[in-house]
mmCIF file of N, CA, C and O in Angstrom:
data_model
loop_
_atom_site.group_PDB
_atom_site.id
_atom_site.type_symbol
_atom_site.label_atom_id
_atom_site.label_comp_id
_atom_site.label_asym_id
_atom_site.label_seq_id
_atom_site.Cartn_x
_atom_site.Cartn_y
_atom_site.Cartn_z
ATOM 1 N N MET A 1 -10.332 18.845 -2.831
ATOM 2 C CA MET A 1 -10.418 17.089 -3.055
ATOM 3 C C MET A 1 -9.028 16.965 -2.788
ATOM 4 O O MET A 1 -8.103 17.572 -2.503
ATOM 5 N N ILE A 2 -9.188 15.453 -1.809
ATOM 6 C CA ILE A 2 -7.994 14.880 -1.093
ATOM 7 C C ILE A 2 -7.057 14.237 -2.479
ATOM 8 O O ILE A 2 -7.355 13.797 -3.123
ATOM 9 N N GLU A 3 -5.769 14.909 -2.472
ATOM 10 C CA GLU A 3 -4.816 14.544 -3.078
ATOM 11 C C GLU A 3 -3.452 13.841 -2.632
ATOM 12 O O GLU A 3 -2.795 13.504 -3.215
ATOM 13 N N GLN A 4 -3.714 13.953 -1.178
ATOM 14 C CA GLN A 4 -2.113 13.331 -0.570
ATOM 15 C C GLN A 4 -2.539 12.073 0.347
ATOM 16 O O GLN A 4 -3.456 12.993 1.169
ATOM 17 N N ALA A 5 -1.740 11.740 0.969
ATOM 18 C CA ALA A 5 -1.972 10.894 2.283
ATOM 19 C C ALA A 5 -0.586 10.095 2.670
ATOM 20 O O ALA A 5 0.178 9.836 1.860
ATOM 21 N N ASP A 6 -0.739 10.044 4.229
ATOM 22 C CA ASP A 6 0.225 9.309 4.858
ATOM 23 C C ASP A 6 -0.250 7.608 4.722
ATOM 24 O O ASP A 6 -1.297 7.477 5.078
ATOM 25 N N VAL A 7 0.889 6.553 4.265
ATOM 26 C CA VAL A 7 0.197 5.421 3.935
ATOM 27 C C VAL A 7 0.829 4.357 4.932
ATOM 28 O O VAL A 7 2.492 4.660 4.814
ATOM 29 N N TYR A 8 0.539 3.525 6.102
ATOM 30 C CA TYR A 8 1.434 2.950 6.840
ATOM 31 C C TYR A 8 1.288 1.420 6.430
ATOM 32 O O TYR A 8 -0.011 1.054 6.320
ATOM 33 N N VAL A 9 2.132 0.763 5.991
ATOM 34 C CA VAL A 9 2.461 -0.552 5.284
ATOM 35 C C VAL A 9 2.750 -1.478 6.513
ATOM 36 O O VAL A 9 3.741 -1.152 6.732
ATOM 37 N N LYS A 10 2.049 -2.155 7.027
ATOM 38 C CA LYS A 10 2.317 -3.480 8.063
ATOM 39 C C LYS A 10 2.400 -4.876 7.348
ATOM 40 O O LYS A 10 1.520 -4.999 6.704
ATOM 41 N N ASN A 11 3.167 -5.202 7.590
ATOM 42 C CA ASN A 11 3.147 -7.086 7.251
ATOM 43 C C ASN A 11 3.357 -7.945 8.512
ATOM 44 O O ASN A 11 3.837 -7.908 9.344
ATOM 45 N N THR A 12 2.435 -8.277 8.324
ATOM 46 C CA THR A 12 1.818 -9.774 9.704
ATOM 47 C C THR A 12 1.862 -10.749 8.810
ATOM 48 O O THR A 12 1.585 -11.859 9.555
ATOM 49 N N PHE A 13 1.977 -11.048 7.658
ATOM 50 C CA PHE A 13 2.033 -12.665 7.303
ATOM 51 C C PHE A 13 3.212 -13.035 6.828
ATOM 52 O O PHE A 13 3.185 -14.328 7.251
ATOM 53 N N PHE A 14 3.938 -12.779 5.933
ATOM 54 C CA PHE A 14 4.954 -13.238 5.273
ATOM 55 C C PHE A 14 6.339 -13.119 6.245
ATOM 56 O O PHE A 14 6.753 -12.015 7.098
ATOM 57 N N THR A 15 6.738 -14.384 6.431
ATOM 58 C CA THR A 15 8.375 -14.045 7.350
ATOM 59 C C THR A 15 9.358 -13.339 6.558
ATOM 60 O O THR A 15 10.182 -13.018 6.942
ATOM 61 N N GLU A 16 9.536 -13.711 5.441
ATOM 62 C CA GLU A 16 10.414 -12.600 4.593
ATOM 63 C C GLU A 16 10.106 -11.162 3.841
ATOM 64 O O GLU A 16 8.650 -11.239 4.427
ATOM 65 N N PRO A 17 10.553 -10.398 4.138
ATOM 66 C CA PRO A 17 9.954 -9.083 3.934
ATOM 67 C C PRO A 17 9.457 -8.913 2.756
ATOM 68 O O PRO A 17 9.458 -9.787 1.670
ATOM 69 N N ILE A 18 8.391 -8.044 2.554
ATOM 70 C CA ILE A 18 7.674 -6.953 1.489
ATOM 71 C C ILE A 18 8.625 -6.033 0.862
ATOM 72 O O ILE A 18 9.037 -5.212 1.590
ATOM 73 N N ARG A 19 8.384 -5.555 -0.407
ATOM 74 C CA ARG A 19 8.835 -4.748 -0.403
ATOM 75 C C ARG A 19 7.987 -3.916 -0.656
ATOM 76 O O ARG A 19 6.965 -4.317 -1.833
ATOM 77 N N VAL A 20 8.375 -2.469 -0.875
ATOM 78 C CA VAL A 20 7.196 -1.445 -1.357
ATOM 79 C C VAL A 20 7.233 -0.420 -2.331
ATOM 80 O O VAL A 20 8.829 0.377 -1.693
ATOM 81 N N SER A 21 7.288 0.102 -2.911
ATOM 82 C CA SER A 21 7.595 0.791 -4.329
ATOM 83 C C SER A 21 6.637 1.962 -4.305
ATOM 84 O O SER A 21 5.367 1.770 -4.329
ATOM 85 N N ARG A 22 7.111 3.348 -4.461
ATOM 86 C CA ARG A 22 5.974 4.307 -5.106
ATOM 87 C C ARG A 22 6.686 4.551 -6.342
ATOM 88 O O ARG A 22 7.786 4.938 -6.952
ATOM 89 N N LYS A 23 5.244 4.744 -7.086
ATOM 90 C CA LYS A 23 4.862 4.721 -8.494
ATOM 91 C C LYS A 23 4.991 6.443 -9.000
ATOM 92 O O LYS A 23 4.061 6.305 -8.590
ATOM 93 N N LEU A 24 6.064 7.639 -9.637
ATOM 94 C CA LEU A 24 5.545 8.308 -10.225
ATOM 95 C C LEU A 24 5.132 8.146 -11.204
ATOM 96 O O LEU A 24 4.736 7.146 -12.272
ATOM 97 N N PRO A 25 4.416 9.120 -11.906
ATOM 98 C CA PRO A 25 3.636 9.216 -13.012
ATOM 99 C C PRO A 25 4.129 8.962 -14.625
ATOM 100 O O PRO A 25 3.740 8.079 -15.394
ATOM 101 N N ASP A 26 5.712 8.730 -14.369
ATOM 102 C CA ASP A 26 6.383 8.746 -15.690
ATOM 103 C C ASP A 26 6.847 7.323 -15.609
ATOM 104 O O ASP A 26 7.334 6.680 -16.557
ATOM 105 N N GLY A 27 6.308 6.359 -14.715
ATOM 106 C CA GLY A 27 6.516 5.130 -14.433
ATOM 107 C C GLY A 27 8.163 4.579 -13.877
ATOM 108 O O GLY A 27 8.100 3.469 -13.360
ATOM 109 N N SER A 28 8.584 5.694 -13.479
ATOM 110 C CA SER A 28 9.827 5.428 -12.308
ATOM 111 C C SER A 28 9.348 5.570 -11.179
ATOM 112 O O SER A 28 8.326 5.705 -10.715
ATOM 113 N N SER A 29 10.422 4.834 -10.267
ATOM 114 C CA SER A 29 10.282 4.955 -8.655
ATOM 115 C C SER A 29 11.040 5.396 -8.077
ATOM 116 O O SER A 29 12.090 5.392 -8.058
ATOM 117 N N ASP A 30 10.419 6.392 -7.141
ATOM 118 C CA ASP A 30 11.298 7.063 -6.328
ATOM 119 C C ASP A 30 11.742 6.763 -4.913
ATOM 120 O O ASP A 30 12.215 7.273 -3.894
ATOM 121 N N LEU A 31 10.988 5.629 -4.557
ATOM 122 C CA LEU A 31 11.084 4.881 -3.214
ATOM 123 C C LEU A 31 11.053 2.995 -3.374
ATOM 124 O O LEU A 31 10.131 3.128 -3.858
ATOM 125 N N ASN A 32 12.039 2.947 -2.938
ATOM 126 C CA ASN A 32 11.955 1.259 -2.431
ATOM 127 C C ASN A 32 12.481 0.708 -1.172
ATOM 128 O O ASN A 32 13.729 1.306 -0.770
ATOM 129 N N ILE A 33 11.385 0.202 -0.193
ATOM 130 C CA ILE A 33 11.689 0.106 0.937
ATOM 131 C C ILE A 33 11.504 -1.428 1.310
ATOM 132 O O ILE A 33 10.595 -1.962 0.505
ATOM 133 N N THR A 34 11.872 -2.520 2.195
ATOM 134 C CA THR A 34 11.397 -3.552 2.433
ATOM 135 C C THR A 34 11.057 -3.076 3.899
ATOM 136 O O THR A 34 11.042 -2.206 4.619
ATOM 137 N N VAL A 35 9.701 -4.164 3.893
ATOM 138 C CA VAL A 35 9.344 -4.007 5.285
ATOM 139 C C VAL A 35 9.088 -5.507 5.944
ATOM 140 O O VAL A 35 8.531 -6.391 5.560
ATOM 141 N N ALA A 36 9.840 -5.714 7.357
ATOM 142 C CA ALA A 36 10.051 -7.417 7.767
ATOM 143 C C ALA A 36 8.392 -7.509 8.298
ATOM 144 O O ALA A 36 7.872 -6.591 8.549
ATOM 145 N N LYS A 37 8.737 -8.909 9.012
ATOM 146 C CA LYS A 37 7.085 -9.377 9.535
ATOM 147 C C LYS A 37 7.301 -8.335 11.068
ATOM 148 O O LYS A 37 8.160 -8.475 11.474
ATOM 149 N N GLY A 38 5.683 -8.327 10.928
ATOM 150 C CA GLY A 38 5.810 -7.120 12.582
ATOM 151 C C GLY A 38 6.129 -6.027 12.397
ATOM 152 O O GLY A 38 5.967 -5.403 13.439
ATOM 153 N N ASN A 39 6.315 -5.416 10.923
ATOM 154 C CA ASN A 39 7.414 -3.734 10.943
ATOM 155 C C ASN A 39 6.114 -3.306 10.363
ATOM 156 O O ASN A 39 5.188 -3.771 9.607
ATOM 157 N N GLU A 40 6.081 -2.187 10.604
ATOM 158 C CA GLU A 40 5.131 -0.736 9.516
ATOM 159 C C GLU A 40 6.278 0.190 9.473
ATOM 160 O O GLU A 40 7.093 0.655 9.743
ATOM 161 N N GLU A 41 5.835 0.655 8.304
ATOM 162 C CA GLU A 41 6.719 1.867 7.435
ATOM 163 C C GLU A 41 5.698 2.927 6.767
ATOM 164 O O GLU A 41 4.899 2.248 6.595
ATOM 165 N N LYS A 42 5.765 3.730 7.059
ATOM 166 C CA LYS A 42 5.419 5.096 6.545
ATOM 167 C C LYS A 42 5.576 5.783 5.563
ATOM 168 O O LYS A 42 6.918 5.941 5.043
ATOM 169 N N ILE A 43 4.805 5.990 4.171
ATOM 170 C CA ILE A 43 5.051 6.299 3.104
ATOM 171 C C ILE A 43 4.134 6.948 2.757
ATOM 172 O O ILE A 43 3.172 7.194 3.058
ATOM 173 N N TYR A 44 4.717 8.540 1.908
ATOM 174 C CA TYR A 44 4.002 9.360 1.724
ATOM 175 C C TYR A 44 3.295 9.586 0.245
ATOM 176 O O TYR A 44 4.261 9.172 -0.434
ATOM 177 N N LEU A 45 2.268 9.439 -0.017
ATOM 178 C CA LEU A 45 1.643 9.174 -1.202
ATOM 179 C C LEU A 45 0.832 10.461 -1.416
ATOM 180 O O LEU A 45 0.029 10.913 -1.240
ATOM 181 N N GLY A 46 2.000 11.193 -2.709
ATOM 182 C CA GLY A 46 1.019 12.781 -2.894
ATOM 183 C C GLY A 46 0.970 12.636 -4.310
ATOM 184 O O GLY A 46 1.762 12.950 -5.430
ATOM 185 N N GLY A 47 -0.683 12.862 -4.132
ATOM 186 C CA GLY A 47 -0.996 12.836 -5.748
ATOM 187 C C GLY A 47 -2.153 11.913 -6.623
ATOM 188 O O GLY A 47 -1.470 10.671 -5.711
ATOM 189 N N LEU A 48 -2.835 12.396 -7.507
ATOM 190 C CA LEU A 48 -3.756 11.267 -7.928
ATOM 191 C C LEU A 48 -2.842 9.991 -8.932
ATOM 192 O O LEU A 48 -3.639 9.307 -9.117
ATOM 193 N N ASP A 49 -1.894 10.868 -9.194
ATOM 194 C CA ASP A 49 -0.878 9.952 -10.382
ATOM 195 C C ASP A 49 0.395 8.838 -9.512
ATOM 196 O O ASP A 49 1.139 8.527 -10.772
ATOM 197 N N VAL A 50 0.225 9.347 -8.469
ATOM 198 C CA VAL A 50 1.491 8.320 -7.803
ATOM 199 C C VAL A 50 0.564 6.843 -6.971
ATOM 200 O O VAL A 50 -0.570 7.032 -6.885
ATOM 201 N N SER A 51 1.142 6.146 -7.096
ATOM 202 C CA SER A 51 0.955 4.960 -6.992
ATOM 203 C C SER A 51 1.621 4.155 -5.969
ATOM 204 O O SER A 51 3.090 4.405 -5.696
ATOM 205 N N LEU A 52 1.213 3.282 -4.971
ATOM 206 C CA LEU A 52 2.244 2.823 -3.858
ATOM 207 C C LEU A 52 1.736 0.944 -4.494
ATOM 208 O O LEU A 52 0.709 0.938 -5.173
ATOM 209 N N LEU A 53 3.049 0.569 -4.578
ATOM 210 C CA LEU A 53 3.337 -0.965 -5.342
ATOM 211 C C LEU A 53 3.834 -1.775 -4.158
ATOM 212 O O LEU A 53 4.762 -1.688 -3.388
ATOM 213 N N ILE A 54 3.132 -2.970 -3.569
ATOM 214 C CA ILE A 54 3.502 -3.859 -2.769
ATOM 215 C C ILE A 54 3.661 -5.214 -3.323
ATOM 216 O O ILE A 54 3.174 -5.669 -3.963
ATOM 217 N N LYS A 55 4.953 -5.906 -3.070
ATOM 218 C CA LYS A 55 5.197 -6.737 -3.690
ATOM 219 C C LYS A 55 5.610 -7.804 -2.628
ATOM 220 O O LYS A 55 6.707 -7.843 -1.927
ATOM 221 N N ALA A 56 4.556 -9.038 -2.951
ATOM 222 C CA ALA A 56 5.308 -9.895 -2.105
ATOM 223 C C ALA A 56 6.340 -10.851 -2.069
ATOM 224 O O ALA A 56 7.140 -10.300 -3.356
ATOM 225 N N PRO A 57 7.036 -11.746 -0.941
ATOM 226 C CA PRO A 57 8.368 -12.175 -1.356
ATOM 227 C C PRO A 57 8.178 -13.192 -2.523
ATOM 228 O O PRO A 57 7.323 -13.631 -3.089
ATOM 229 N N ASN A 58 9.581 -13.495 -3.405
ATOM 230 C CA ASN A 58 9.632 -14.344 -4.134
ATOM 231 C C ASN A 58 8.666 -15.615 -3.846
ATOM 232 O O ASN A 58 8.966 -16.562 -3.022
ATOM 233 N N GLY A 59 8.142 -16.373 -4.821
ATOM 234 C CA GLY A 59 7.390 -17.405 -4.690
ATOM 235 C C GLY A 59 6.306 -17.632 -3.981
ATOM 236 O O GLY A 59 5.760 -18.322 -3.976
ATOM 237 N N ALA A 60 5.904 -16.171 -3.501
ATOM 238 C CA ALA A 60 4.409 -16.203 -2.628
ATOM 239 C C ALA A 60 3.174 -16.395 -3.834
ATOM 240 O O ALA A 60 3.487 -15.779 -4.440
ATOM 241 N N GLU A 61 2.164 -16.712 -2.725
ATOM 242 C CA GLU A 61 0.792 -16.722 -3.780
ATOM 243 C C GLU A 61 0.040 -15.824 -2.920
ATOM 244 O O GLU A 61 -0.295 -16.258 -1.808
ATOM 245 N N ILE A 62 -0.362 -14.699 -3.445
ATOM 246 C CA ILE A 62 -1.032 -13.937 -2.766
ATOM 247 C C ILE A 62 -2.442 -14.127 -2.375
ATOM 248 O O ILE A 62 -2.991 -13.222 -1.592
ATOM 249 N N ARG A 63 -3.097 -15.094 -3.115
ATOM 250 C CA ARG A 63 -4.413 -15.483 -2.930
ATOM 251 C C ARG A 63 -4.743 -15.794 -1.795
ATOM 252 O O ARG A 63 -6.084 -15.858 -1.616
ATOM 253 N N TYR A 64 -4.213 -16.157 -0.802
ATOM 254 C CA TYR A 64 -3.649 -16.668 0.604
ATOM 255 C C TYR A 64 -3.729 -15.725 1.209
ATOM 256 O O TYR A 64 -3.943 -15.905 2.481
ATOM 257 N N CYS A 65 -3.239 -14.841 1.034
ATOM 258 C CA CYS A 65 -3.059 -13.368 1.999
ATOM 259 C C CYS A 65 -3.837 -12.517 1.762
ATOM 260 O O CYS A 65 -4.190 -11.292 0.908
ATOM 261 N N PRO A 66 -4.855 -12.116 3.380
ATOM 262 C CA PRO A 66 -5.438 -11.376 2.686
ATOM 263 C C PRO A 66 -4.678 -9.592 3.142
ATOM 264 O O PRO A 66 -3.730 -9.313 3.752
ATOM 265 N N VAL A 67 -5.298 -8.848 2.379
ATOM 266 C CA VAL A 67 -4.703 -7.793 2.686
ATOM 267 C C VAL A 67 -6.113 -6.524 2.923
ATOM 268 O O VAL A 67 -7.314 -6.849 2.238
ATOM 269 N N LYS A 68 -5.607 -5.937 4.097
ATOM 270 C CA LYS A 68 -6.430 -4.881 4.353
ATOM 271 C C LYS A 68 -6.360 -3.215 4.446
ATOM 272 O O LYS A 68 -5.568 -3.095 4.823
ATOM 273 N N VAL A 69 -7.291 -2.959 3.661
ATOM 274 C CA VAL A 69 -6.988 -1.273 3.677
ATOM 275 C C VAL A 69 -7.841 -0.369 4.146
ATOM 276 O O VAL A 69 -9.014 -0.501 3.495
ATOM 277 N N ARG A 70 -7.739 0.303 5.339
ATOM 278 C CA ARG A 70 -8.412 1.165 5.755
ATOM 279 C C ARG A 70 -8.248 2.781 5.872
ATOM 280 O O ARG A 70 -7.131 3.036 5.573
ATOM 281 N N ALA A 71 -9.044 3.580 5.187
ATOM 282 C CA ALA A 71 -8.318 4.672 4.174
ATOM 283 C C ALA A 71 -9.541 5.769 4.692
ATOM 284 O O ALA A 71 -10.612 5.616 4.882
ATOM 285 N N ASP A 72 -9.209 6.862 4.957
ATOM 286 C CA ASP A 72 -10.118 8.428 5.273
ATOM 287 C C ASP A 72 -10.054 8.876 3.884
ATOM 288 O O ASP A 72 -10.788 9.707 3.843
ATOM 289 N N VAL A 73 -9.712 8.194 2.463
ATOM 290 C CA VAL A 73 -9.647 8.842 1.384
ATOM 291 C C VAL A 73 -10.464 7.535 0.182
ATOM 292 O O VAL A 73 -10.082 6.424 0.614
ATOM 293 N N ASP A 74 -10.979 7.899 -0.625
ATOM 294 C CA ASP A 74 -11.303 6.971 -1.433
ATOM 295 C C ASP A 74 -10.061 6.615 -2.300
ATOM 296 O O ASP A 74 -9.305 7.136 -2.802
ATOM 297 N N MET A 75 -9.918 5.120 -2.270
ATOM 298 C CA MET A 75 -8.274 4.427 -2.815
ATOM 299 C C MET A 75 -8.905 3.232 -4.052
ATOM 300 O O MET A 75 -9.965 2.764 -3.836
ATOM 301 N N GLY A 76 -8.265 3.348 -4.841
ATOM 302 C CA GLY A 76 -8.172 1.996 -5.950
ATOM 303 C C GLY A 76 -7.178 1.225 -5.592
ATOM 304 O O GLY A 76 -6.220 1.285 -5.423
ATOM 305 N N VAL A 77 -7.247 0.224 -5.142
ATOM 306 C CA VAL A 77 -6.770 -1.214 -5.250
ATOM 307 C C VAL A 77 -6.925 -2.117 -6.023
ATOM 308 O O VAL A 77 -7.753 -2.574 -5.910
ATOM 309 N N SER A 78 -6.009 -2.915 -6.413
ATOM 310 C CA SER A 78 -5.772 -4.063 -7.636
ATOM 311 C C SER A 78 -4.778 -4.596 -7.018
ATOM 312 O O SER A 78 -3.983 -4.628 -6.405
ATOM 313 N N HIS A 79 -5.022 -6.069 -7.818
ATOM 314 C CA HIS A 79 -3.561 -7.083 -7.334
ATOM 315 C C HIS A 79 -3.295 -7.384 -8.555
ATOM 316 O O HIS A 79 -4.236 -7.762 -9.516
ATOM 317 N N SER A 80 -2.408 -8.255 -8.563
ATOM 318 C CA SER A 80 -2.179 -9.276 -9.457
ATOM 319 C C SER A 80 -1.120 -10.519 -9.348
ATOM 320 O O SER A 80 -0.088 -10.271 -8.495
ATOM 321 N N ARG A 81 -2.192 -11.561 -9.335
ATOM 322 C CA ARG A 81 -1.302 -12.600 -9.144
ATOM 323 C C ARG A 81 -0.010 -12.992 -9.407
ATOM 324 O O ARG A 81 0.499 -13.820 -9.069
ATOM 325 N N THR A 82 -0.218 -13.069 -10.845
ATOM 326 C CA THR A 82 0.851 -12.980 -11.576
ATOM 327 C C THR A 82 2.387 -12.447 -11.115
ATOM 328 O O THR A 82 3.424 -13.276 -11.343
ATOM 329 N N ASP A 83 2.460 -11.296 -10.444
ATOM 330 C CA ASP A 83 3.340 -10.263 -10.466
ATOM 331 C C ASP A 83 3.611 -10.275 -8.484
ATOM 332 O O ASP A 83 4.346 -10.091 -8.501
ATOM 333 N N ALA A 84 2.665 -11.019 -7.842
ATOM 334 C CA ALA A 84 2.157 -11.250 -6.717
ATOM 335 C C ALA A 84 2.944 -9.964 -6.053
ATOM 336 O O ALA A 84 3.197 -9.382 -5.314
ATOM 337 N N THR A 85 1.720 -9.086 -6.549
ATOM 338 C CA THR A 85 1.526 -7.726 -6.288
ATOM 339 C C THR A 85 0.676 -6.931 -6.043
ATOM 340 O O THR A 85 -0.586 -7.159 -6.670
ATOM 341 N N TRP A 86 0.091 -6.066 -5.143
ATOM 342 C CA TRP A 86 -0.849 -5.052 -4.832
ATOM 343 C C TRP A 86 -0.439 -3.842 -5.087
ATOM 344 O O TRP A 86 0.517 -3.039 -4.942
ATOM 345 N N SER A 87 -1.730 -3.040 -6.081
ATOM 346 C CA SER A 87 -1.309 -1.449 -6.422
ATOM 347 C C SER A 87 -2.400 -0.629 -5.855
ATOM 348 O O SER A 87 -3.766 -1.141 -5.630
ATOM 349 N N MET A 88 -1.988 0.353 -5.118
ATOM 350 C CA MET A 88 -3.336 1.413 -4.499
ATOM 351 C C MET A 88 -2.635 2.831 -5.276
ATOM 352 O O MET A 88 -1.906 3.206 -5.481
ATOM 353 N N LYS A 89 -3.836 3.689 -5.182
ATOM 354 C CA LYS A 89 -3.573 4.831 -5.450
ATOM 355 C C LYS A 89 -4.839 5.620 -4.947
ATOM 356 O O LYS A 89 -5.917 5.173 -4.552
ATOM 357 N N ILE A 90 -4.729 6.942 -4.706
ATOM 358 C CA ILE A 90 -6.129 8.010 -4.518
ATOM 359 C C ILE A 90 -6.819 7.625 -5.832
ATOM 360 O O ILE A 90 -6.412 8.207 -6.741
ATOM 361 N N LEU A 91 -7.809 7.673 -5.158
ATOM 362 C CA LEU A 91 -9.245 8.114 -6.718
ATOM 363 C C LEU A 91 -9.864 9.330 -6.816
ATOM 364 O O LEU A 91 -8.923 10.328 -5.571
ATOM 365 N N PRO A 92 -9.958 10.198 -7.955
ATOM 366 C CA PRO A 92 -10.517 11.418 -7.407
ATOM 367 C C PRO A 92 -11.691 10.979 -6.405
ATOM 368 O O PRO A 92 -12.342 10.307 -6.590
ATOM 369 N N ASN A 93 -11.782 12.801 -5.952
ATOM 370 C CA ASN A 93 -12.966 12.641 -4.898
ATOM 371 C C ASN A 93 -13.546 13.727 -4.779
ATOM 372 O O ASN A 93 -12.980 14.849 -5.280
ATOM 373 N N SER A 94 -14.494 13.828 -3.953
ATOM 374 C CA SER A 94 -14.831 15.090 -3.717
ATOM 375 C C SER A 94 -15.117 15.545 -2.679
ATOM 376 O O SER A 94 -15.833 16.344 -1.636
ATOM 377 N N LEU A 95 -14.099 14.952 -2.158
ATOM 378 C CA LEU A 95 -13.776 15.445 -0.333
ATOM 379 C C LEU A 95 -13.262 16.497 0.310
ATOM 380 O O LEU A 95 -12.058 16.678 -0.734
ATOM 381 N N GLU A 96 -13.593 17.114 0.938
ATOM 382 C CA GLU A 96 -12.723 18.834 1.427
ATOM 383 C C GLU A 96 -11.262 18.248 1.861
ATOM 384 O O GLU A 96 -11.193 16.959 3.221
ATOM 385 N N PRO A 97 -10.129 18.715 1.962
ATOM 386 C CA PRO A 97 -8.841 18.220 2.395
ATOM 387 C C PRO A 97 -8.942 18.677 4.020
ATOM 388 O O PRO A 97 -9.527 19.612 4.448
ATOM 389 N N GLU A 98 -8.632 17.671 4.529
ATOM 390 C CA GLU A 98 -8.457 17.437 5.992
ATOM 391 C C GLU A 98 -6.834 17.044 6.078
ATOM 392 O O GLU A 98 -6.240 16.597 5.215
ATOM 393 N N LEU A 99 -6.373 17.704 7.254
ATOM 394 C CA LEU A 99 -5.114 16.817 7.543
ATOM 395 C C LEU A 99 -5.043 16.431 9.050
ATOM 396 O O LEU A 99 -5.735 16.590 10.234
ATOM 397 N N PRO A 100 -4.208 15.235 9.028
ATOM 398 C CA PRO A 100 -3.793 14.545 8.495
ATOM 399 C C PRO A 100 -4.565 13.469 7.852
ATOM 400 O O PRO A 100 -5.856 12.691 8.685
ATOM 401 N N ILE A 101 -4.173 12.983 6.562
ATOM 402 C CA ILE A 101 -5.192 11.664 5.893
ATOM 403 C C ILE A 101 -4.529 11.210 6.268
ATOM 404 O O ILE A 101 -3.249 10.660 5.819
ATOM 405 N N THR A 102 -4.616 9.657 6.743
ATOM 406 C CA THR A 102 -3.899 8.259 6.496
ATOM 407 C C THR A 102 -4.694 7.401 6.110
ATOM 408 O O THR A 102 -6.138 7.447 5.579
ATOM 409 N N VAL A 103 -3.492 5.999 5.401
ATOM 410 C CA VAL A 103 -4.479 4.700 5.285
ATOM 411 C C VAL A 103 -3.446 4.225 5.559
ATOM 412 O O VAL A 103 -2.326 4.075 5.965
ATOM 413 N N ASN A 104 -4.222 3.230 6.330
ATOM 414 C CA ASN A 104 -3.575 1.699 6.753
ATOM 415 C C ASN A 104 -3.657 0.732 5.734
ATOM 416 O O ASN A 104 -4.734 0.040 5.992
ATOM 417 N N VAL A 105 -2.782 -0.120 5.665
ATOM 418 C CA VAL A 105 -2.483 -1.291 4.926
ATOM 419 C C VAL A 105 -1.948 -2.445 5.872
ATOM 420 O O VAL A 105 -0.842 -1.827 6.027
ATOM 421 N N THR A 106 -2.802 -3.426 5.959
ATOM 422 C CA THR A 106 -2.615 -4.023 6.257
ATOM 423 C C THR A 106 -2.279 -5.722 5.722
ATOM 424 O O THR A 106 -3.149 -5.765 5.583
ATOM 425 N N VAL A 107 -0.737 -5.923 5.369
ATOM 426 C CA VAL A 107 -0.417 -7.373 4.468
ATOM 427 C C VAL A 107 -0.817 -8.483 5.836
ATOM 428 O O VAL A 107 0.321 -8.823 6.456
ATOM 429 N N GLY A 108 -1.594 -9.290 5.715
ATOM 430 C CA GLY A 108 -1.889 -10.488 6.369
ATOM 431 C C GLY A 108 -2.966 -9.890 7.500
ATOM 432 O O GLY A 108 -3.578 -8.709 7.183
ATOM 433 N N GLU A 109 -3.317 -10.440 8.473
ATOM 434 C CA GLU A 109 -4.236 -10.243 9.632
ATOM 435 C C GLU A 109 -4.067 -9.681 10.497
ATOM 436 O O GLU A 109 -2.927 -9.220 10.584
ATOM 437 N N ASP A 110 -5.184 -9.030 10.799
ATOM 438 C CA ASP A 110 -4.872 -7.622 12.292
ATOM 439 C C ASP A 110 -4.391 -8.779 13.146
ATOM 440 O O ASP A 110 -5.005 -9.757 13.473
ATOM 441 N N GLY A 111 -4.130 -8.017 13.927
ATOM 442 C CA GLY A 111 -3.908 -8.113 15.561
ATOM 443 C C GLY A 111 -5.250 -8.852 16.153
ATOM 444 O O GLY A 111 -5.808 -8.299 16.079
ATOM 445 N N PRO A 112 -5.196 -9.811 17.032
ATOM 446 C CA PRO A 112 -6.420 -10.034 17.929
ATOM 447 C C PRO A 112 -6.977 -8.964 18.536
ATOM 448 O O PRO A 112 -6.584 -7.830 18.679
#
């Protein structure tokens, strides 16, 4: 079973930075970073019980913002319009572990 991945988060939509947190099983966060427009950050997601939380800038309406997830592993993705966040985690799967496993998340449209 694949249980870990490198997640690349790219912000192509918001002029203000988006915030990215890694949530641990106990609800705490051990990583909080920002991703400016046009930039990309790599986050290690290690375990089925660890999730990634992406928060839009204050006051942003996420229903107008596309989010594209391209993954080598099964992912659970949800969003909250109330909190202006997207949450994602690796789902239980029957895939054989391979190296490296990557997930690409683009907040906004991909380039031309």
